[in-house]
PDB file of C-alpha atoms in Angstrom:
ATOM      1  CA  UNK A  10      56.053-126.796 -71.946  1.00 44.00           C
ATOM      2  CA  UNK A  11      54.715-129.697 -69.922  1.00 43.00           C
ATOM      3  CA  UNK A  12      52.630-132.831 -71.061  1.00 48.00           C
ATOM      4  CA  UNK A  13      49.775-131.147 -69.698  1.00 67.00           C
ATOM      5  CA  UNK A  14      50.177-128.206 -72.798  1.00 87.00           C
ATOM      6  CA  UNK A  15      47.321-127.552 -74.948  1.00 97.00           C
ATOM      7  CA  UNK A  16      44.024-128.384 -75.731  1.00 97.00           C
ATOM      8  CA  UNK A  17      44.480-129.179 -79.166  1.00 98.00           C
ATOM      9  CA  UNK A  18      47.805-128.686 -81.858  1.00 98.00           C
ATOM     10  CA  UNK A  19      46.649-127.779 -84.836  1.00 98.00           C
ATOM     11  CA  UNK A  20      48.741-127.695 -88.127  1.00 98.00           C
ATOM     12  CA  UNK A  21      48.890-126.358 -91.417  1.00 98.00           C
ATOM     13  CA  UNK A  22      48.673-128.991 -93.918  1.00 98.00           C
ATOM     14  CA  UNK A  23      50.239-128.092 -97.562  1.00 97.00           C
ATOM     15  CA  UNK A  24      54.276-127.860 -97.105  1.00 97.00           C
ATOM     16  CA  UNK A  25      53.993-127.915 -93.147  1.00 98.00           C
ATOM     17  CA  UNK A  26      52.836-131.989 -92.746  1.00 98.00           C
ATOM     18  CA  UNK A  27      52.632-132.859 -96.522  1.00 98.00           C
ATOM     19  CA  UNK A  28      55.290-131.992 -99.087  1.00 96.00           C
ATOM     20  CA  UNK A  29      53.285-129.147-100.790  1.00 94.00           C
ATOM     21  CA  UNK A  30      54.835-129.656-104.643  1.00 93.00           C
ATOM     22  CA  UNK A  31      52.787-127.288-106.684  1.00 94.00           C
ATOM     23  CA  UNK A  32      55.911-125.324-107.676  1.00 93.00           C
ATOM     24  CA  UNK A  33      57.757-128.655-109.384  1.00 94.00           C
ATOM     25  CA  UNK A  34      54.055-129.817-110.910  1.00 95.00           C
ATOM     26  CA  UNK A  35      53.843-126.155-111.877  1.00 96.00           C
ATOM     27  CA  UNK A  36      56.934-126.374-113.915  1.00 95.00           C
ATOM     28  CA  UNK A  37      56.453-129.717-114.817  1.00 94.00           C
ATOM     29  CA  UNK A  38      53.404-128.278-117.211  1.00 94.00           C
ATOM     30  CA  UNK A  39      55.182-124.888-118.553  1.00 95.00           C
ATOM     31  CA  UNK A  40      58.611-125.959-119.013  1.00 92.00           C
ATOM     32  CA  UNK A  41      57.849-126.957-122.704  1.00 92.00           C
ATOM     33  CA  UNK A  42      56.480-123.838-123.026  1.00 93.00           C
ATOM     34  CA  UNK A  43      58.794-121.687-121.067  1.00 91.00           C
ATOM     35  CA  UNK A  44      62.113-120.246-121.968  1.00 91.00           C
ATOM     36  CA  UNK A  45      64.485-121.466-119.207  1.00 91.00           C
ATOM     37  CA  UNK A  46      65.245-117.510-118.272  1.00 93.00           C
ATOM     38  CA  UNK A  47      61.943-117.096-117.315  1.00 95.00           C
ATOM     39  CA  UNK A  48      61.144-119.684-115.395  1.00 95.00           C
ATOM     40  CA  UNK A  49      61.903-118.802-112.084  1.00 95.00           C
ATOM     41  CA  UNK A  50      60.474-115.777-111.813  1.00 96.00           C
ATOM     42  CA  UNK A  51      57.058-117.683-113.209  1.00 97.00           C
ATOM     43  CA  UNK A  52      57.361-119.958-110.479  1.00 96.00           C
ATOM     44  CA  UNK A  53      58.020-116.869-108.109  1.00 96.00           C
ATOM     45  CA  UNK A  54      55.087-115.518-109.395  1.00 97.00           C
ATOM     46  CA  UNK A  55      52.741-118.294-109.236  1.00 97.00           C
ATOM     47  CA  UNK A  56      53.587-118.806-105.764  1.00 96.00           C
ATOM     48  CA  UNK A  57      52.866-114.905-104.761  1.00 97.00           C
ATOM     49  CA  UNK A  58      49.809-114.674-107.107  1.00 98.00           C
ATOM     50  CA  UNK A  59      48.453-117.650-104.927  1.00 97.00           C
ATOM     51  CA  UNK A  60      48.450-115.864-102.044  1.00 97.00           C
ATOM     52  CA  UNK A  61      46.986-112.736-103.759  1.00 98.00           C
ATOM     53  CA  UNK A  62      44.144-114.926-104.569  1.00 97.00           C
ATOM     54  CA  UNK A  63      43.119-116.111-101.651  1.00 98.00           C
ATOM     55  CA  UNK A  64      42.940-113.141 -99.536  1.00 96.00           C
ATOM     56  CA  UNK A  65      39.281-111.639-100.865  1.00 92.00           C
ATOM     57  CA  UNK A  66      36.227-113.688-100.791  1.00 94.00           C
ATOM     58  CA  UNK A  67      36.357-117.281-101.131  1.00 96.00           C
ATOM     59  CA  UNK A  68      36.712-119.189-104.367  1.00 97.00           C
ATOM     60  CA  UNK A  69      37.115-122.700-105.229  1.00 97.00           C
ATOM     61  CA  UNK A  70      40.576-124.302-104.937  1.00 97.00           C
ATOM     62  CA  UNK A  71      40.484-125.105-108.139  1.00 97.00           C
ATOM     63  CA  UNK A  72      40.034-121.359-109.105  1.00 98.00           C
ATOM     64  CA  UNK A  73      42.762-119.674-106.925  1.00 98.00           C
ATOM     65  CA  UNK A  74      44.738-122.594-108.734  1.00 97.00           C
ATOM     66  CA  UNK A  75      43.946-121.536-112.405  1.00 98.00           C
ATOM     67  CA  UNK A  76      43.509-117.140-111.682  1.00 98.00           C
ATOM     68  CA  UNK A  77      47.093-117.725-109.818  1.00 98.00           C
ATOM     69  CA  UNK A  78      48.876-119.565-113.138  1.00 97.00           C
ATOM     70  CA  UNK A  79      47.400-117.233-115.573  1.00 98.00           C
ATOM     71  CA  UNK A  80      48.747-114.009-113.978  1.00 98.00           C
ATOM     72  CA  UNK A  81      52.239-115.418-113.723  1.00 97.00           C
ATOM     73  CA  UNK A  82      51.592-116.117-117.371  1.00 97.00           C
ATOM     74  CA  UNK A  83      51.043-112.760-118.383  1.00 97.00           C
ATOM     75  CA  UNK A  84      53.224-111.150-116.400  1.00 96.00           C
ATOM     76  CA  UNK A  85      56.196-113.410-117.564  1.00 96.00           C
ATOM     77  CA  UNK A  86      54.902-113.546-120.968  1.00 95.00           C
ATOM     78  CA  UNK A  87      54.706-117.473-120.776  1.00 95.00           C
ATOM     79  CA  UNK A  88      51.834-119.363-122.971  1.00 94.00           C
ATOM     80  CA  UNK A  89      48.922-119.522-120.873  1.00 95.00           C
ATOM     81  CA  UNK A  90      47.191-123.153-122.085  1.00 95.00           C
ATOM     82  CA  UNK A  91      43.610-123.168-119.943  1.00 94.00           C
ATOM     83  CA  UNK A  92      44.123-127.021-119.252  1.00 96.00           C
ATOM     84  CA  UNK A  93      47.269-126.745-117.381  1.00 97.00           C
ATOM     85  CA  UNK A  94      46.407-125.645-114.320  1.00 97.00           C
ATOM     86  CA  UNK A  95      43.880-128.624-114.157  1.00 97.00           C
ATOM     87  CA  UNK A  96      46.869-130.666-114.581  1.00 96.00           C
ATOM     88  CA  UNK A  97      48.390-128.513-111.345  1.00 96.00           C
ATOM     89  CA  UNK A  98      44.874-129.188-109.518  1.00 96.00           C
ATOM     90  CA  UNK A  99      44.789-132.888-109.965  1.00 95.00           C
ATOM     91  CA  UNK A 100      48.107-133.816-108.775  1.00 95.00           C
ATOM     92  CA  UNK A 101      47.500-132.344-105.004  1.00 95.00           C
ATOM     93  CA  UNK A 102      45.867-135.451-103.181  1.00 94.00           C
ATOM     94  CA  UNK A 103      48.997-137.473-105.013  1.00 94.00           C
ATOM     95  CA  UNK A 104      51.725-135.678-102.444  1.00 96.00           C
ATOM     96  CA  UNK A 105      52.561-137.583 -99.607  1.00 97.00           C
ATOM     97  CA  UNK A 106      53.815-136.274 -96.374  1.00 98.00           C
ATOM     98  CA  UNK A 107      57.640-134.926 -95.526  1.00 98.00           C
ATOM     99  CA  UNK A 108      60.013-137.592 -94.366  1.00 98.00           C
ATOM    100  CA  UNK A 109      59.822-136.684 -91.040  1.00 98.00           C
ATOM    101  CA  UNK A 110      56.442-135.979 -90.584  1.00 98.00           C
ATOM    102  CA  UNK A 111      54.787-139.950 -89.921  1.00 98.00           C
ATOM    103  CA  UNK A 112      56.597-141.056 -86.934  1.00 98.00           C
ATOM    104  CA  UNK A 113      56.768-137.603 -84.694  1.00 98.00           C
ATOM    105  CA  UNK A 114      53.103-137.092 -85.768  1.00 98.00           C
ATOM    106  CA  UNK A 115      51.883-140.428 -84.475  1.00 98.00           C
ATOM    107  CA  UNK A 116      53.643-139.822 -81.415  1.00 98.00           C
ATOM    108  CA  UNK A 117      51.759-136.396 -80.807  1.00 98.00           C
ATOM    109  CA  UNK A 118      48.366-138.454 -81.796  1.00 98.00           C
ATOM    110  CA  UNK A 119      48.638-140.748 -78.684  1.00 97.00           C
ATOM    111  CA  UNK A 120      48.914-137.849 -76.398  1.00 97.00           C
ATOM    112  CA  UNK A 121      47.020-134.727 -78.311  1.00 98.00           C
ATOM    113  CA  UNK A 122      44.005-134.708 -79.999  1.00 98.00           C
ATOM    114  CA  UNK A 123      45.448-133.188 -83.893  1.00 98.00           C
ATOM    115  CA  UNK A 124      43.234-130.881 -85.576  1.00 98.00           C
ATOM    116  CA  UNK A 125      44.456-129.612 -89.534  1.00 98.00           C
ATOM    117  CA  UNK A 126      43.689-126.592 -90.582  1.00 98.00           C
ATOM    118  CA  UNK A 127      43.841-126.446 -94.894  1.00 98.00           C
ATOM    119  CA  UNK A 128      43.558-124.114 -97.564  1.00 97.00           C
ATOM    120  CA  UNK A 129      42.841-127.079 -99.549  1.00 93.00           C
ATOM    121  CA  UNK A 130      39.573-128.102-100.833  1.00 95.00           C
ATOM    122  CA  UNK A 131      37.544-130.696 -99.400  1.00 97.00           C
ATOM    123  CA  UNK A 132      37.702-133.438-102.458  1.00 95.00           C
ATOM    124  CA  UNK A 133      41.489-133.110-101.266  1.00 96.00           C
ATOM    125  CA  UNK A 134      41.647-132.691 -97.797  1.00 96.00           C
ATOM    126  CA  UNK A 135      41.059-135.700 -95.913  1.00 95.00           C
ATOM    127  CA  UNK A 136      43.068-137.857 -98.824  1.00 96.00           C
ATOM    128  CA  UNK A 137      46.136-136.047 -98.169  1.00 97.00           C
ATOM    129  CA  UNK A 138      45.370-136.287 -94.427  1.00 97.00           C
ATOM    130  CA  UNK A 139      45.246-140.407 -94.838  1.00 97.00           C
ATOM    131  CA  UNK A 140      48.768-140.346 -96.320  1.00 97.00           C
ATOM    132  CA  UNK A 141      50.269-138.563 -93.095  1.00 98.00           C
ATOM    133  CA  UNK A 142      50.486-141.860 -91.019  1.00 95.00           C
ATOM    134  CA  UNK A 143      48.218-140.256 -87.800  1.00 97.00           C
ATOM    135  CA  UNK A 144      44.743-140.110 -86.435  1.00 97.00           C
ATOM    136  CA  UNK A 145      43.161-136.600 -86.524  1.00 98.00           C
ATOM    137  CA  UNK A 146      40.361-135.088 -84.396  1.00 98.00           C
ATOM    138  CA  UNK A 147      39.499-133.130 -87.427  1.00 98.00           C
ATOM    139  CA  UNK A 148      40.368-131.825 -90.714  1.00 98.00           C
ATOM    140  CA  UNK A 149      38.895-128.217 -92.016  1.00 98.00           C
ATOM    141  CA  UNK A 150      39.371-126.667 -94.942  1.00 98.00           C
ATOM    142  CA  UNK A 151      38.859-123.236 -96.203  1.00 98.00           C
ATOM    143  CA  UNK A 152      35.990-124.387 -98.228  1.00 98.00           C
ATOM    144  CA  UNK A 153      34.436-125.308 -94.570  1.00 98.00           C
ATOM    145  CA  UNK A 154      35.140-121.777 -93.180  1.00 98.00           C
ATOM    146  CA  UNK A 155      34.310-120.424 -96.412  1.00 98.00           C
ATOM    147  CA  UNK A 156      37.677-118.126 -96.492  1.00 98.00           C
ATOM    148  CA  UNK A 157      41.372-119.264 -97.038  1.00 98.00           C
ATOM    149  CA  UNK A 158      44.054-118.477 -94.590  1.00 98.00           C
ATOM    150  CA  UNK A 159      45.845-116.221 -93.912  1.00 98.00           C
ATOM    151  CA  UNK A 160      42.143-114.547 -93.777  1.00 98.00           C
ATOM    152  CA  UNK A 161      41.437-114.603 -89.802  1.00 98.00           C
ATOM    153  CA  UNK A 162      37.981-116.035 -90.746  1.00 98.00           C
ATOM    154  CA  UNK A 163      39.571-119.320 -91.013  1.00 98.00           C
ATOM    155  CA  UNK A 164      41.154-119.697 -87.769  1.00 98.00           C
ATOM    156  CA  UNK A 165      37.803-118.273 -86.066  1.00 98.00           C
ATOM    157  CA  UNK A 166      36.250-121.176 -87.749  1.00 98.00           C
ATOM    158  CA  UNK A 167      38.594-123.790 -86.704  1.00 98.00           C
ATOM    159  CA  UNK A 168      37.650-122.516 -83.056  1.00 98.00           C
ATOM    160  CA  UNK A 169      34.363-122.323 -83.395  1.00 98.00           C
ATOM    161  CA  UNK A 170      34.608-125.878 -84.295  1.00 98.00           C
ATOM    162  CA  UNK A 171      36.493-126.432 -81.448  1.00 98.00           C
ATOM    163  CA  UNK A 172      34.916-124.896 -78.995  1.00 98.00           C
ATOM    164  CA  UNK A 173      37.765-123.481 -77.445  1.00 98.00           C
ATOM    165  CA  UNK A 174      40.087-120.111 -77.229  1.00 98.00           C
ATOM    166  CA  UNK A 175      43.110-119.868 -79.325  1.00 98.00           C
ATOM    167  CA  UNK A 176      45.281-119.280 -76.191  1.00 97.00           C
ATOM    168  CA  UNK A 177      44.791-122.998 -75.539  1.00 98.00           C
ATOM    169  CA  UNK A 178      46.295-124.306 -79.041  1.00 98.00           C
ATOM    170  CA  UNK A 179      49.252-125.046 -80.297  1.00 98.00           C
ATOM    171  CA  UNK A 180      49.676-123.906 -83.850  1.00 98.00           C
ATOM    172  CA  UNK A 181      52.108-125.255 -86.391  1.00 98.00           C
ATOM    173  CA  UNK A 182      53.289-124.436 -89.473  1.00 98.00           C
ATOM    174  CA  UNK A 183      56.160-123.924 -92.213  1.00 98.00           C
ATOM    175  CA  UNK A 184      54.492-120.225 -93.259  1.00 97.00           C
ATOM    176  CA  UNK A 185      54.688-117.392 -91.063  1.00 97.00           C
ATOM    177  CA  UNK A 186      52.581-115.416 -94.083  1.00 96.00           C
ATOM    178  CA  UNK A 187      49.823-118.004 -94.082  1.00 97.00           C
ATOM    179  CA  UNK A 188      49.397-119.449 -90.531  1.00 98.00           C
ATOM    180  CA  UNK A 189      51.531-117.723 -88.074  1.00 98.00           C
ATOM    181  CA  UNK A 190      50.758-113.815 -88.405  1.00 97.00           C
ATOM    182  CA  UNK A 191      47.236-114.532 -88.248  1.00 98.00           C
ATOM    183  CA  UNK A 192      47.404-117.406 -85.197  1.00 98.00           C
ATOM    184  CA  UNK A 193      49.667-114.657 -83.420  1.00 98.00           C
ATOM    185  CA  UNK A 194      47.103-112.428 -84.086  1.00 98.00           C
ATOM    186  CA  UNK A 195      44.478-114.271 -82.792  1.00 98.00           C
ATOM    187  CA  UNK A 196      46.376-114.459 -79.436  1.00 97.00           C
ATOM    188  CA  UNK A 197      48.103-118.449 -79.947  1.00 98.00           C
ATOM    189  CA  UNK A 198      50.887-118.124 -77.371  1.00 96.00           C
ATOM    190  CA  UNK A 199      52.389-121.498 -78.696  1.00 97.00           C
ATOM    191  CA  UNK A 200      53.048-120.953 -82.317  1.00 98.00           C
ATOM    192  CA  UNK A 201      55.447-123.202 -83.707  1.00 98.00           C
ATOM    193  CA  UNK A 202      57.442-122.361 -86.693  1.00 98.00           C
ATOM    194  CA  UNK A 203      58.657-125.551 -88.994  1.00 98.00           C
ATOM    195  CA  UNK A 204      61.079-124.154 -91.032  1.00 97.00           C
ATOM    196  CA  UNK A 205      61.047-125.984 -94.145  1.00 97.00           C
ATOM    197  CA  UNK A 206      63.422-123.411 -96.048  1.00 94.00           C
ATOM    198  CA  UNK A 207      60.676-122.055 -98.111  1.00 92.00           C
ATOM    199  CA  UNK A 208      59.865-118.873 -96.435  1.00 92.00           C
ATOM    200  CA  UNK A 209      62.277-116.836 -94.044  1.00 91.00           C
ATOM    201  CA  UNK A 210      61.779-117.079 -90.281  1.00 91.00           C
ATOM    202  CA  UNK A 211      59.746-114.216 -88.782  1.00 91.00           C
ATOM    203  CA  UNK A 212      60.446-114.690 -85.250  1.00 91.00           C
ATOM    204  CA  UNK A 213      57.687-111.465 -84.237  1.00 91.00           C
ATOM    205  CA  UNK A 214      55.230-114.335 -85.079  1.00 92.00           C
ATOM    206  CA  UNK A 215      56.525-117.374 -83.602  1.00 94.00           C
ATOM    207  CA  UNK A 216      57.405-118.622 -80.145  1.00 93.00           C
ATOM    208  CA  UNK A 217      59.427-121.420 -81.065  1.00 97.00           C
ATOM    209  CA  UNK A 218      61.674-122.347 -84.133  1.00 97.00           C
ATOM    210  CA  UNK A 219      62.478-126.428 -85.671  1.00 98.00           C
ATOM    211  CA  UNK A 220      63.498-128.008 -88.807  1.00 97.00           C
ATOM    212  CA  UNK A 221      61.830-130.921 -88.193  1.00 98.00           C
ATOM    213  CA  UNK A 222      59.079-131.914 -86.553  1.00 98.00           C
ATOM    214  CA  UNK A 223      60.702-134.436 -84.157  1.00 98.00           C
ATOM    215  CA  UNK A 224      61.460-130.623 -82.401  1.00 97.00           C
ATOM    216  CA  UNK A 225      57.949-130.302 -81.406  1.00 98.00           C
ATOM    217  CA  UNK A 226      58.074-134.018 -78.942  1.00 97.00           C
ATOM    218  CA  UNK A 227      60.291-132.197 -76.908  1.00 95.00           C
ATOM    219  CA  UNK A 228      58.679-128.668 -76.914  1.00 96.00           C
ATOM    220  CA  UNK A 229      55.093-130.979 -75.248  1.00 96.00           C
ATOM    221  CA  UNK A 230      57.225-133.244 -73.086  1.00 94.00           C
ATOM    222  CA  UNK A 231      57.378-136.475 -75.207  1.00 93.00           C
TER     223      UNK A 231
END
């Protein structure tokens, strides 16, 4: 791709630009609780019934948050205690950004407006954003578009925001289930998959492929 390339790059936030540690604060609040054989497949569980959550009508983040934990309670049999998942909620605008997030991202700033796209809720958003070292054009949120992603209500927000097509973005992001399916599905031709080793690469829904996000200077011309 040249320098000219897109309009906009937009990114996924959580586990893409900042390191997304629900699962270790999620274990950090059941592991007195939990026997050490089940814990994993809580965590496992958590992580899925997240995703469940979000997929109907929007809820507060704070909601998905709690709903999530308490079915990988019961279905693990683990001690559901109704202030943990507060603790879970209130450590998200703590997390910082991945090591090799700051320096690449500034670099895109000076050349491409940046545009986030978050399931996160906006009490969180924009302090997470201010840790990632980089000017952004704008941050949305799913409580902005009133529906979490992978929902395509969320991207069609971020656009109408925008005011432009999808086929002139650049998308980014470490979760082919949340972002990429859906941004390929929208018709983003320059989908950008940051493999952070959490989910397995689904290549049907991403042009290009990097482990860090120095890989993306390149991929614009930088």
């Amino acid at each position: 791709m040249s320098r000219s390339g897109p309009r906009f790059i937009t990114f996924d936030m959580y586990g893409t630009l900042t390191d997304f540690a629900i699962g270790a604060a999620a274990r950090d609040v059941v592991e007195d609780v939990a026997p050490p054989e089940k814990l994993d497949a809580f965590l496992h569980r958590f992580g899925c019934y997240q995703l469940d959550e979000v997929m109907g009508d929007w809820r507060p983040y704070d909601e998905v948050v709690s709903r999530a934990f308490a079915r990988a309670c019961r279905s693990t049999g683990i001690e559901f205690r109704p202030g943990d998942p507060a603790k879970i909620y209130a450590a998200v605008p703590e997390w910082g950004p991945h090591p090799d997030v700051p320096g690449p991202l500034a670099k895109l700033a000076e050349h491409f407006p940046l545009v986030i796209l978050s399931n996160a809720a906006d009490e969180h958003a924009h302090r997470n954003a201010a840790k990632l070292g980089a000017p952004f054009h704008a941050v949305y949120t799913a409580e902005m578009a009133q529906a979490y992603k992978p929902r395509l209500r969320a991207f069609e927000y971020m656009y109408e925001q925008l005011g432009c097509l999808p086929e002139e973005t650049m998308h980014v992001s470490s979760s082919p289930r949340y972002d990429l399916q859906s941004a390929t599905d929208l018709g983003v031709r320059e989908t950008v998959y940051l493999n952070r080793g959490t989910e397995p690469s689904a290549p049907f829904c991403h042009a290009h492929e990097f482990t860090s996000l120095a890989g993306v200077l390149g991929l614009v011309g930088i």
